[in-house]
Coordinates of C-alpha atoms and ligand atoms in Angstrom, one line a residue:
X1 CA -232.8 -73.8 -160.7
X2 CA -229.7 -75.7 -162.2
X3 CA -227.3 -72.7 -163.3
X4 CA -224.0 -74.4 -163.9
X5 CA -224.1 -76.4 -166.6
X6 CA -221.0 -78.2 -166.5
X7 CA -217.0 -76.9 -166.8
X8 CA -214.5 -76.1 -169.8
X9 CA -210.9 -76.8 -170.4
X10 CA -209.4 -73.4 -170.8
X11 CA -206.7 -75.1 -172.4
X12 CA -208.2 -78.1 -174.8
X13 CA -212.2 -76.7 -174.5
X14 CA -213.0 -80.5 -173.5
X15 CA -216.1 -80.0 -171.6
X16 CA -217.3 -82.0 -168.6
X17 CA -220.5 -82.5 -166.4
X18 CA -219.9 -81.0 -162.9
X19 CA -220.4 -84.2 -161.3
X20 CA -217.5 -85.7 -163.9
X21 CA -214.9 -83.6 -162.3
X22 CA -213.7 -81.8 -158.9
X23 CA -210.5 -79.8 -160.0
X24 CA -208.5 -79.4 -162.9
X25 CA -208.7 -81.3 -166.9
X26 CA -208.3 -85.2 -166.3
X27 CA -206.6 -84.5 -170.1
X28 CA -203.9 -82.1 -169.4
X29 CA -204.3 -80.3 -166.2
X30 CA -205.9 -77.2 -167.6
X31 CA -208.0 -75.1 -165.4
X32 CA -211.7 -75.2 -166.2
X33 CA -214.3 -72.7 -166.5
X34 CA -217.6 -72.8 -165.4
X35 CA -220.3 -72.7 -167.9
X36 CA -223.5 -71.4 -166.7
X37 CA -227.2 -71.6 -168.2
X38 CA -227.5 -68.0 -169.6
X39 CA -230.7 -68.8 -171.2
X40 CA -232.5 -69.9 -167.7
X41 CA -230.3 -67.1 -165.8
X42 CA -232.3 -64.8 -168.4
X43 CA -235.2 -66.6 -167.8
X44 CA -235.1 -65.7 -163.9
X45 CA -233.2 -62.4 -163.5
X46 CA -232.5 -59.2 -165.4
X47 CA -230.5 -56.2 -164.2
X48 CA -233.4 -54.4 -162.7
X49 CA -234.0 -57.8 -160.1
X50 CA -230.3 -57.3 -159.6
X51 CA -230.1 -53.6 -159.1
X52 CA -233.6 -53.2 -157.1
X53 CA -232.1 -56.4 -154.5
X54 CA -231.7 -54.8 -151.0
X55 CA -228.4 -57.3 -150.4
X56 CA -225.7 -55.3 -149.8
X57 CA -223.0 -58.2 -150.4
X58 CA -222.0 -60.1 -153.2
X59 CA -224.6 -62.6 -152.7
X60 CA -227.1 -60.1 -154.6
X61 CA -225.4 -61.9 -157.5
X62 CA -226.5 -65.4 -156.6
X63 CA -229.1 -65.2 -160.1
X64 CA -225.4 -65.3 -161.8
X65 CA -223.3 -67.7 -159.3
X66 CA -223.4 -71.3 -159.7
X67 CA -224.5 -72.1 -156.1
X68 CA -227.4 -72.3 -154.4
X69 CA -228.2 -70.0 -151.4
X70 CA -225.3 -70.6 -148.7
X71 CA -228.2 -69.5 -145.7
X72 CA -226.0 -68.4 -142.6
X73 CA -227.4 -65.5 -142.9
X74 CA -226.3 -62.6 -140.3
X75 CA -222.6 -64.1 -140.0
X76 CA -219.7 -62.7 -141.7
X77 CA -220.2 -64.9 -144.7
X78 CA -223.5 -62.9 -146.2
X79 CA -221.2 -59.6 -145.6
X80 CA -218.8 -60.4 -148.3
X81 CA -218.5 -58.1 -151.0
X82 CA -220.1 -54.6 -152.2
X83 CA -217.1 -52.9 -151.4
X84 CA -216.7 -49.4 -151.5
X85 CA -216.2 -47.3 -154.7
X86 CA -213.4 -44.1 -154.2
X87 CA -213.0 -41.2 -156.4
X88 CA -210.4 -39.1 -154.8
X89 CA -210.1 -35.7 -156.7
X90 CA -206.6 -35.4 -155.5
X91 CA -205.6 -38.7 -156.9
X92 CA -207.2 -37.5 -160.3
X93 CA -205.8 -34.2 -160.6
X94 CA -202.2 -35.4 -160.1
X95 CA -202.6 -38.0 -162.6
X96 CA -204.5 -35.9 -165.0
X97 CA -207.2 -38.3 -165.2
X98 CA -210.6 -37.4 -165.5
X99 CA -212.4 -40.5 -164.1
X100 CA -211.0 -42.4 -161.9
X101 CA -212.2 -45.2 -159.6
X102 CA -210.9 -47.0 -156.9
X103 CA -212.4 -50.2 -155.4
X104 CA -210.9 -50.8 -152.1
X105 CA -211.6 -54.8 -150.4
X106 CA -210.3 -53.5 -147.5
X107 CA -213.0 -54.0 -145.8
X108 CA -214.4 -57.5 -146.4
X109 CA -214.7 -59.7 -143.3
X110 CA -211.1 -60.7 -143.3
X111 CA -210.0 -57.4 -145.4
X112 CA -208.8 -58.9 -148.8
X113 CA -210.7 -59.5 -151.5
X114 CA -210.0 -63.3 -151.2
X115 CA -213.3 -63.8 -149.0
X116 CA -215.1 -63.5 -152.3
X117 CA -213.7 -67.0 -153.3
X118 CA -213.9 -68.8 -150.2
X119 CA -217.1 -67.2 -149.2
X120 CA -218.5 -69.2 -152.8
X121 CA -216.3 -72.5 -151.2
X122 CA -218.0 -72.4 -148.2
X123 CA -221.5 -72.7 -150.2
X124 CA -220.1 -75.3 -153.0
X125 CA -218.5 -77.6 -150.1
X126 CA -222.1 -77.3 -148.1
X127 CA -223.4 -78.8 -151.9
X128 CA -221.1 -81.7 -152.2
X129 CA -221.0 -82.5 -148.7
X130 CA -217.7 -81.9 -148.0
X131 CA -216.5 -81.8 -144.1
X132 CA -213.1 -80.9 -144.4
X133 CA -212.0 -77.8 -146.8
X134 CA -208.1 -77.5 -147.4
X135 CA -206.2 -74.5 -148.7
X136 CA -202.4 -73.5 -149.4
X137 CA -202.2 -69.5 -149.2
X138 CA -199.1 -67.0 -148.8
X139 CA -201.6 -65.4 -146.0
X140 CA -204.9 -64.1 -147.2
X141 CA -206.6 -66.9 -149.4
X142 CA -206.2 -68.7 -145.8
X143 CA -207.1 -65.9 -143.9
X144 CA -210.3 -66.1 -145.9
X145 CA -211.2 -69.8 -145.9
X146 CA -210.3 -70.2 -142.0
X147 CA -213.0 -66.9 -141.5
X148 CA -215.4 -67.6 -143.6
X149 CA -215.3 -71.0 -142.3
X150 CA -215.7 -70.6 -138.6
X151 CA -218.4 -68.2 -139.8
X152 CA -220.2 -71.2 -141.3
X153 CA -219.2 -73.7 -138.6
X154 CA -217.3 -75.4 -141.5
X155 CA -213.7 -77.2 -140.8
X156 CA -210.7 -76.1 -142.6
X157 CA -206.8 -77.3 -142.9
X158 CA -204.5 -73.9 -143.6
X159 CA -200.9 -74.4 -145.1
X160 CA -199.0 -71.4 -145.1
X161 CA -195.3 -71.0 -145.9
X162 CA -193.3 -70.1 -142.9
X163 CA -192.3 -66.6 -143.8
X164 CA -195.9 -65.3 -144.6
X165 CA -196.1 -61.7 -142.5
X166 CA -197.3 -62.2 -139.3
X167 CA -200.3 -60.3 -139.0
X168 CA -202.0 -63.1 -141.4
X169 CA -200.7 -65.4 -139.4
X170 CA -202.2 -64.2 -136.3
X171 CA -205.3 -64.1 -138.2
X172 CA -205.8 -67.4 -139.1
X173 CA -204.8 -69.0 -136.0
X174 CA -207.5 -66.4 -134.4
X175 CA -210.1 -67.7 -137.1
X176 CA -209.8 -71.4 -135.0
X177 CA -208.9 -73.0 -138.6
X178 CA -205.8 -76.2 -138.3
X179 CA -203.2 -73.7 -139.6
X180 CA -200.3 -75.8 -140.7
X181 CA -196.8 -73.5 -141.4
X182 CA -194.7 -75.3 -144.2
X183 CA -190.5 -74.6 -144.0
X184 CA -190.9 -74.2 -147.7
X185 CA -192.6 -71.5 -150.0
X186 CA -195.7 -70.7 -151.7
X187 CA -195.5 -73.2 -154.1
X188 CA -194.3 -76.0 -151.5
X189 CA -197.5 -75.3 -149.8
X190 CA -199.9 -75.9 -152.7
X191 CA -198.2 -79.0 -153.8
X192 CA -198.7 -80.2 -150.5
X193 CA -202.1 -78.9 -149.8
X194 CA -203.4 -81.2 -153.0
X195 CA -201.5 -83.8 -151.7
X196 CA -203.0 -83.7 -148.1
X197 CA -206.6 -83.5 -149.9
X198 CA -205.9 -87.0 -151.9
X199 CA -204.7 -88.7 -149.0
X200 CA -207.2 -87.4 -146.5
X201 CA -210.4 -86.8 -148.7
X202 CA -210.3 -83.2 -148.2
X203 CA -212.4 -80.5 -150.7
X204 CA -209.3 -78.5 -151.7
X205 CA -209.6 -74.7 -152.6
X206 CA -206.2 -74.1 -154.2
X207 CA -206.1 -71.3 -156.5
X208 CA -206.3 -72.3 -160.2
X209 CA -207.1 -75.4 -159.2
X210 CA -210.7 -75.3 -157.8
X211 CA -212.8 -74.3 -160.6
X212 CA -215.1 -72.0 -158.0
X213 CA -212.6 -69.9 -156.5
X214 CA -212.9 -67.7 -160.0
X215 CA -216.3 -67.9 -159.6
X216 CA -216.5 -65.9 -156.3
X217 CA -214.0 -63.3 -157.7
X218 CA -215.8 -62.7 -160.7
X219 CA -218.5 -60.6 -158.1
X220 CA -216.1 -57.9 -158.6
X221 CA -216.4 -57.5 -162.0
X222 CA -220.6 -58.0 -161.3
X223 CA -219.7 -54.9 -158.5
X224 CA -217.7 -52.7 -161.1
X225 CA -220.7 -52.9 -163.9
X226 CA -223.3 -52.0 -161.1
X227 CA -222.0 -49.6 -159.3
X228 CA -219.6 -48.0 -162.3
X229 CA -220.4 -48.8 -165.3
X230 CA -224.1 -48.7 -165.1
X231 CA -224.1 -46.8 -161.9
X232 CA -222.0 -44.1 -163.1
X233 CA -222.9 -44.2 -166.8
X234 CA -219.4 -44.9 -168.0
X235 CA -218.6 -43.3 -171.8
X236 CA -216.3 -45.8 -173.9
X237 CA -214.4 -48.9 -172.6
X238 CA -213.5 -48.8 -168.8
X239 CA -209.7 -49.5 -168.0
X240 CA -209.5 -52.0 -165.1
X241 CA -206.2 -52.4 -163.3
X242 CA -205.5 -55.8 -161.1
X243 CA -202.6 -56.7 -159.5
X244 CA -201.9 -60.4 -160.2
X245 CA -199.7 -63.3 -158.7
X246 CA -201.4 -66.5 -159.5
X247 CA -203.5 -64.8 -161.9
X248 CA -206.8 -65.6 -160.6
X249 CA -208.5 -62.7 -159.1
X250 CA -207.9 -61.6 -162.5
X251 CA -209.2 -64.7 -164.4
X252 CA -212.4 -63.9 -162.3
X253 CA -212.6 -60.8 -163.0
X254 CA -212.9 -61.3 -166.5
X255 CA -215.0 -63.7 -166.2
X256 CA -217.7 -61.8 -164.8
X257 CA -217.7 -59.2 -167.7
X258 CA -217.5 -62.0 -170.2
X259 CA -220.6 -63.9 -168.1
X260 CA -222.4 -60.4 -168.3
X261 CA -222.1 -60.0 -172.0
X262 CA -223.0 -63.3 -173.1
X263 CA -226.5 -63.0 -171.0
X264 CA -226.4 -59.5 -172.7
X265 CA -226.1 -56.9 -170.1
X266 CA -223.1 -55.2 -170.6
X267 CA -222.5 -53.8 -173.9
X268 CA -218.2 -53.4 -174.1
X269 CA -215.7 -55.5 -172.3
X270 CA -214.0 -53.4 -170.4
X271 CA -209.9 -53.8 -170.9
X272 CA -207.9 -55.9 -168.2
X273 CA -204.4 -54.7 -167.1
X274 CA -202.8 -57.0 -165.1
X275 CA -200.4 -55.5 -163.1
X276 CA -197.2 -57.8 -161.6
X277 CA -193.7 -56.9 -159.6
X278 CA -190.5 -57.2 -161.6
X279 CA -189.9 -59.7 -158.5
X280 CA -192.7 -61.8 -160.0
X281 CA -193.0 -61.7 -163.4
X282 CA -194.5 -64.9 -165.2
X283 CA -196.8 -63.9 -166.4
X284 CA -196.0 -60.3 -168.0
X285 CA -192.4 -62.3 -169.3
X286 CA -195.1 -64.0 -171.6
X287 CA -197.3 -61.3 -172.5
X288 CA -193.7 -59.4 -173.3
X289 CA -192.7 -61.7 -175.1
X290 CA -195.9 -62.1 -177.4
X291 CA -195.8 -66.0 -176.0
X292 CA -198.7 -67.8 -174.1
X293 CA -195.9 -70.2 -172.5
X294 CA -195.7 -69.4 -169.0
X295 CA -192.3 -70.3 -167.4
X296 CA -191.7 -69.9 -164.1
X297 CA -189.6 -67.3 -161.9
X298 CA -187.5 -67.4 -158.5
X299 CA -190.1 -64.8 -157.3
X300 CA -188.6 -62.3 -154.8
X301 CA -191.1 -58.9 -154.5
X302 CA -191.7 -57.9 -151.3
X303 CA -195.7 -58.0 -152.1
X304 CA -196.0 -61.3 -150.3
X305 CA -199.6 -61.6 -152.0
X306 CA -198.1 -62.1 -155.1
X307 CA -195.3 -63.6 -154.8
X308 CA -195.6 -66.5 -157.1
X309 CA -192.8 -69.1 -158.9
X310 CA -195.0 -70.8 -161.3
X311 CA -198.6 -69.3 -161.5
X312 CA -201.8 -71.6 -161.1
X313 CA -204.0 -70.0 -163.5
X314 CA -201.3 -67.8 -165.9
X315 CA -202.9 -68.5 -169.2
X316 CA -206.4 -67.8 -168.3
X317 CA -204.6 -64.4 -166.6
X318 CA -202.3 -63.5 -169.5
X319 CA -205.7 -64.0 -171.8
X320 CA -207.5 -61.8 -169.6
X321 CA -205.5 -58.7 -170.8
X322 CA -204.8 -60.2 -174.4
X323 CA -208.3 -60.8 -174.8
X324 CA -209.9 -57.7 -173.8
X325 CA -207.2 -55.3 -175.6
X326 CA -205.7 -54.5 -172.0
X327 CA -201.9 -55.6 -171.4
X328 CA -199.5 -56.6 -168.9
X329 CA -197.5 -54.6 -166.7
X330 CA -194.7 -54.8 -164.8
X331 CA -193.6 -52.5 -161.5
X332 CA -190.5 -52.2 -159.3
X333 CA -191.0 -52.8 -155.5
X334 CA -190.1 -49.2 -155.4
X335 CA -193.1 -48.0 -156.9
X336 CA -195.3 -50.3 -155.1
X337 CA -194.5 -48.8 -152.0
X338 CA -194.4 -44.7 -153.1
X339 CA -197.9 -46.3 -154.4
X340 CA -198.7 -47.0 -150.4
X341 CA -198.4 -43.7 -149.5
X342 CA -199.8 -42.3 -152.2
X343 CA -203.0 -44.2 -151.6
X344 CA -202.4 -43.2 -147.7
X345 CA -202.3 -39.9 -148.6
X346 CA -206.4 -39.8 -149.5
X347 CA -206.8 -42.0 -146.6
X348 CA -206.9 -45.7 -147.9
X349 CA -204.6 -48.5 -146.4
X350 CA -203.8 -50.7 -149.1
X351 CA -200.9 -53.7 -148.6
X352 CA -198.4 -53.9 -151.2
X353 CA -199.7 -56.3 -153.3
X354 CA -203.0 -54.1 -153.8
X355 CA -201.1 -51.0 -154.2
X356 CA -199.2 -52.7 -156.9
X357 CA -202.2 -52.0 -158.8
X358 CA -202.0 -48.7 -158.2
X359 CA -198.5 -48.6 -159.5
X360 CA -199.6 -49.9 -163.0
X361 CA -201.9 -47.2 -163.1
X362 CA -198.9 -45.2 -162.8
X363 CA -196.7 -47.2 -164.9
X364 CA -199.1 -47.2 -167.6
X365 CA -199.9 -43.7 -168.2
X366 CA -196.3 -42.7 -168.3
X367 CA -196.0 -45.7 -170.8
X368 CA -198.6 -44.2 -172.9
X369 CA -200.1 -47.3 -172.7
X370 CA -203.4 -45.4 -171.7
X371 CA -204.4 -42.2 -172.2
X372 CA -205.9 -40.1 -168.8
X373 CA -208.7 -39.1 -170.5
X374 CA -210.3 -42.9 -170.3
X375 CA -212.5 -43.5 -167.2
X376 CA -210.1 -46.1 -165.5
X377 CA -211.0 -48.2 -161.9
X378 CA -207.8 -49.6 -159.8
X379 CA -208.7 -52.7 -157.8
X380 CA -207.4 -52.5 -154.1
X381 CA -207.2 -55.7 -152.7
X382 CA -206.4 -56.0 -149.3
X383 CA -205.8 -53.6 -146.1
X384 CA -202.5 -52.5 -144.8
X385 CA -202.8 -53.8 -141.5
X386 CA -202.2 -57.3 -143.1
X387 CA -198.2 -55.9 -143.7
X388 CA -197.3 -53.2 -141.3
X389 CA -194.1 -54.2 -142.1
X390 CA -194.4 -52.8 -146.1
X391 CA -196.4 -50.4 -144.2
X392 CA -193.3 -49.1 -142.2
X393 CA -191.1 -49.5 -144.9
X394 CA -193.0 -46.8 -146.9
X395 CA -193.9 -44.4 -144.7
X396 CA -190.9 -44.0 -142.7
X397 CA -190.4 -44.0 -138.7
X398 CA -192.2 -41.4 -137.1
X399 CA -189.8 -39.1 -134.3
X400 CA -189.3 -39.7 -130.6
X401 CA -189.3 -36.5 -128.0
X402 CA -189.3 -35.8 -124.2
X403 CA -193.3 -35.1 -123.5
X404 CA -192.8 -31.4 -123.0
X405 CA -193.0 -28.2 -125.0
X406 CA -189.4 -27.4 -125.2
X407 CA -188.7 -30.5 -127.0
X408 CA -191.6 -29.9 -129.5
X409 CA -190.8 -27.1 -130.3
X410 CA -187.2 -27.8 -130.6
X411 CA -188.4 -30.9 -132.6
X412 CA -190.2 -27.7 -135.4
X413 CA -186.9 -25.7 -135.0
X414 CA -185.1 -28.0 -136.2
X415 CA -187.8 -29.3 -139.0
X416 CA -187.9 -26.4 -140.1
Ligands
LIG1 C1 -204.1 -63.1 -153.8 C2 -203.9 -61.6 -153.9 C3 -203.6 -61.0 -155.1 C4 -203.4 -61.8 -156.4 O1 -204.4 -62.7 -156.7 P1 -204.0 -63.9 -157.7 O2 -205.2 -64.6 -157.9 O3 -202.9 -64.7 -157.0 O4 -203.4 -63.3 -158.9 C5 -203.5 -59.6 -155.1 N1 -203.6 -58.9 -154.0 C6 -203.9 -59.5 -152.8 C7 -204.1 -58.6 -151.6 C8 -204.1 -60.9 -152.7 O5 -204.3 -61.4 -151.5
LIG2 ZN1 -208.0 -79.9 -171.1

């Protein structure tokens, strides 16, 4: 079964066949959207196929991706996905909030959320015959490719800026992937990384430039209607909080609601908050200013993840929230790293650029922007271990003592 149909401009609506184009609009560089056949996705799966499949990943999904099967199964690739669902009552009660949900990606293969996208990669490149699969990433989009990758026997070119922590380092170099460290930034990396796939023939998976990437990230928003909205029979509109540098985990998300209401299985969009660093603000500067021209920042946060100049896929993100009646907001590095202990503090590890979302949450209620009483999910998107330098910086340095009792209980005397 054919299920993409062909892609749309998000910028001009000029469509195309998906043989016509690879990345962005020939026109004006627009990122596209896939368009899938709803009517044959109806045809061949409901909810019930969906909700009685015994794959727990986000490959139950594949009635609504625009792949074929990817096979490899029992490798780390087919383990992607159907990530846990939190409600700490702690949480709640010091917010005030009756329902609250947390979605932590901690633990995908490579523990971010970006597996999602290059886990789809790995299964488009197998399609097209691709043999080489580049990427440009401040850490975890290349974490991701260069795992899922050497799950699938696949080959893949890494660029990385310099600076990126170095536990993600570590982990792509582990993965076996060409890892390639540019003396430049994030941005200096992409550039190059399209570059490197003209001149070489490589399939490149740059963020807000491959068309797919959103297409593996919208399985979250497939996973948040399954397991919450259906799952736990949500009231009203649920409140969903992303943290957002290039802007497309957020692009994807939305467009796996807006894929499941046009085949008719969820009956209200829920409402996208995207959720940036005052360090890193593109895209909230526009939605601010009431504007849908992006113009790009010297970014600075400390949230490497989302440390963007000039984000890929900004319109599609700042429509996101305008289009769903959510908003943009905007945190200081502060709060994103009170929001790592907080989270700590009921026993998830988040890195700062997924506790950022957490700080929105924050943000937002004292903003009035939302009210507690609405049943709200925060998306985590990557593990703590991937900065245990933020991680440090948060939770402070822990005390040093002789190894006998007189010191400890010095140590409590004086603790008090
Ligand atoms: C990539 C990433 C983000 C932001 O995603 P964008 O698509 O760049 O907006 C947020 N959190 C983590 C952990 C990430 O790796
Ligand atoms: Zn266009």
């Amino acid at each position: 079964m054919q299920k993409a149909i062909g892609y749309q401009c998000s910028l001009c609506q000029t469509r195309y066949g998906l043989d016509e184009v690879t990345y962005t609009c020939p026109k004006d560089d627009g990122v596209l959207d896939v368009l899938l056949d709803l009517e044959a996705i109806n045809r061949a799966a409901s909810p019930q196929t969906i909700f009685d499949s015994t794959d727990r990943s986000m490959w139950r999904y594949l009635p609504l991706l625009p792949v074929s099967d990817p096979g490899h199964t029992g490798t780390p690739l087919r383990s992607v996905g159907w990530t846990p669902v939190y409600r700490p009552p702690q949480l709640a009660a010091a917010l005030g909030m009756k329902s609250l949900w947390l979605k932590d990606e901690s633990g995908n293969p490579s523990a971010s959320f970006k597996d999602r996208a290059s886990a789809l990669l790995i299964a488009r490149a197998a399609e097209i015959g691709a043999e080489v699969i580049v990427t440009a990433s401040t850490g975890n989009a290349g974490a991701a490719l260069a795992g899922m990758a050497a799950a699938a026997g696949q080959k893949a070119v890494i660029f990385a800026p310099k600076t990126a922590p170095p536990a993600k380092v570590a982990q792509l170099l582990v993965f076996g992937s060409e890892v390639i460290l540019v003396d430049g930034n994030y941005d200096d990396a992409v550039a190059l990384a399209v570059a490197a796939a003209d001149e070489y023939g490589w399939y490149c998976r740059n963020t807000g430039y491959n068309p797919f990437t959103a297409e593996g990230k919208k399985t979250a928003a497939l996973e948040i209607w399954e397991q919450v909205i259906v799952g736990s029979q949500v009231k009203g509109r649920l409140n969903v909080f992303v943290s957002v540098g290039d802007g497309n985990i957020i692009s994807g998300v939305h467009k796996g609601f807006r894929d499941l209401h046009a085949l008719g299985w969820l009956e209200e969009m829920p409402r996208i908050f995207g959720v940036q660093s005052s360090g890193s603000a593109a895209i909230a500067n526009a939605y601010l200013a009431g504007t849908e021209e992006i113009k790009p920042v010297s970014a600075t946060t400390l949230a490497d993840s989302i440390s963007v100049d000039m984000p890929s896929d900004g319109l599609r993100a700042l429509r996101a929230a305008t289009q769903t009646g959510g908003a943009y907001v905007v945190v200081e590095d502060e709060a994103i790293l009170a929001g790592i202990s907080a989270l700590g503090r009921v026993g998830i590890f988040s890195e700062p650029a997924a506790s950022t979302a957490y700080a929105g949450l924050v943000k937002a209620l004292a903003d009035g922007l939302i009210s507690p009483d609405e049943p709200t999910l925060v998306l985590l998107t990557g593990s703590g271990l991937k900065d245990v330098r933020a991680a440090m910086q948060a939770a402070g340095e822990a005390p040093v003592i002789a190894p006998n009792l007189q010191s400890l209980n010095e140590f409590f005397a004086k603790k008090g």
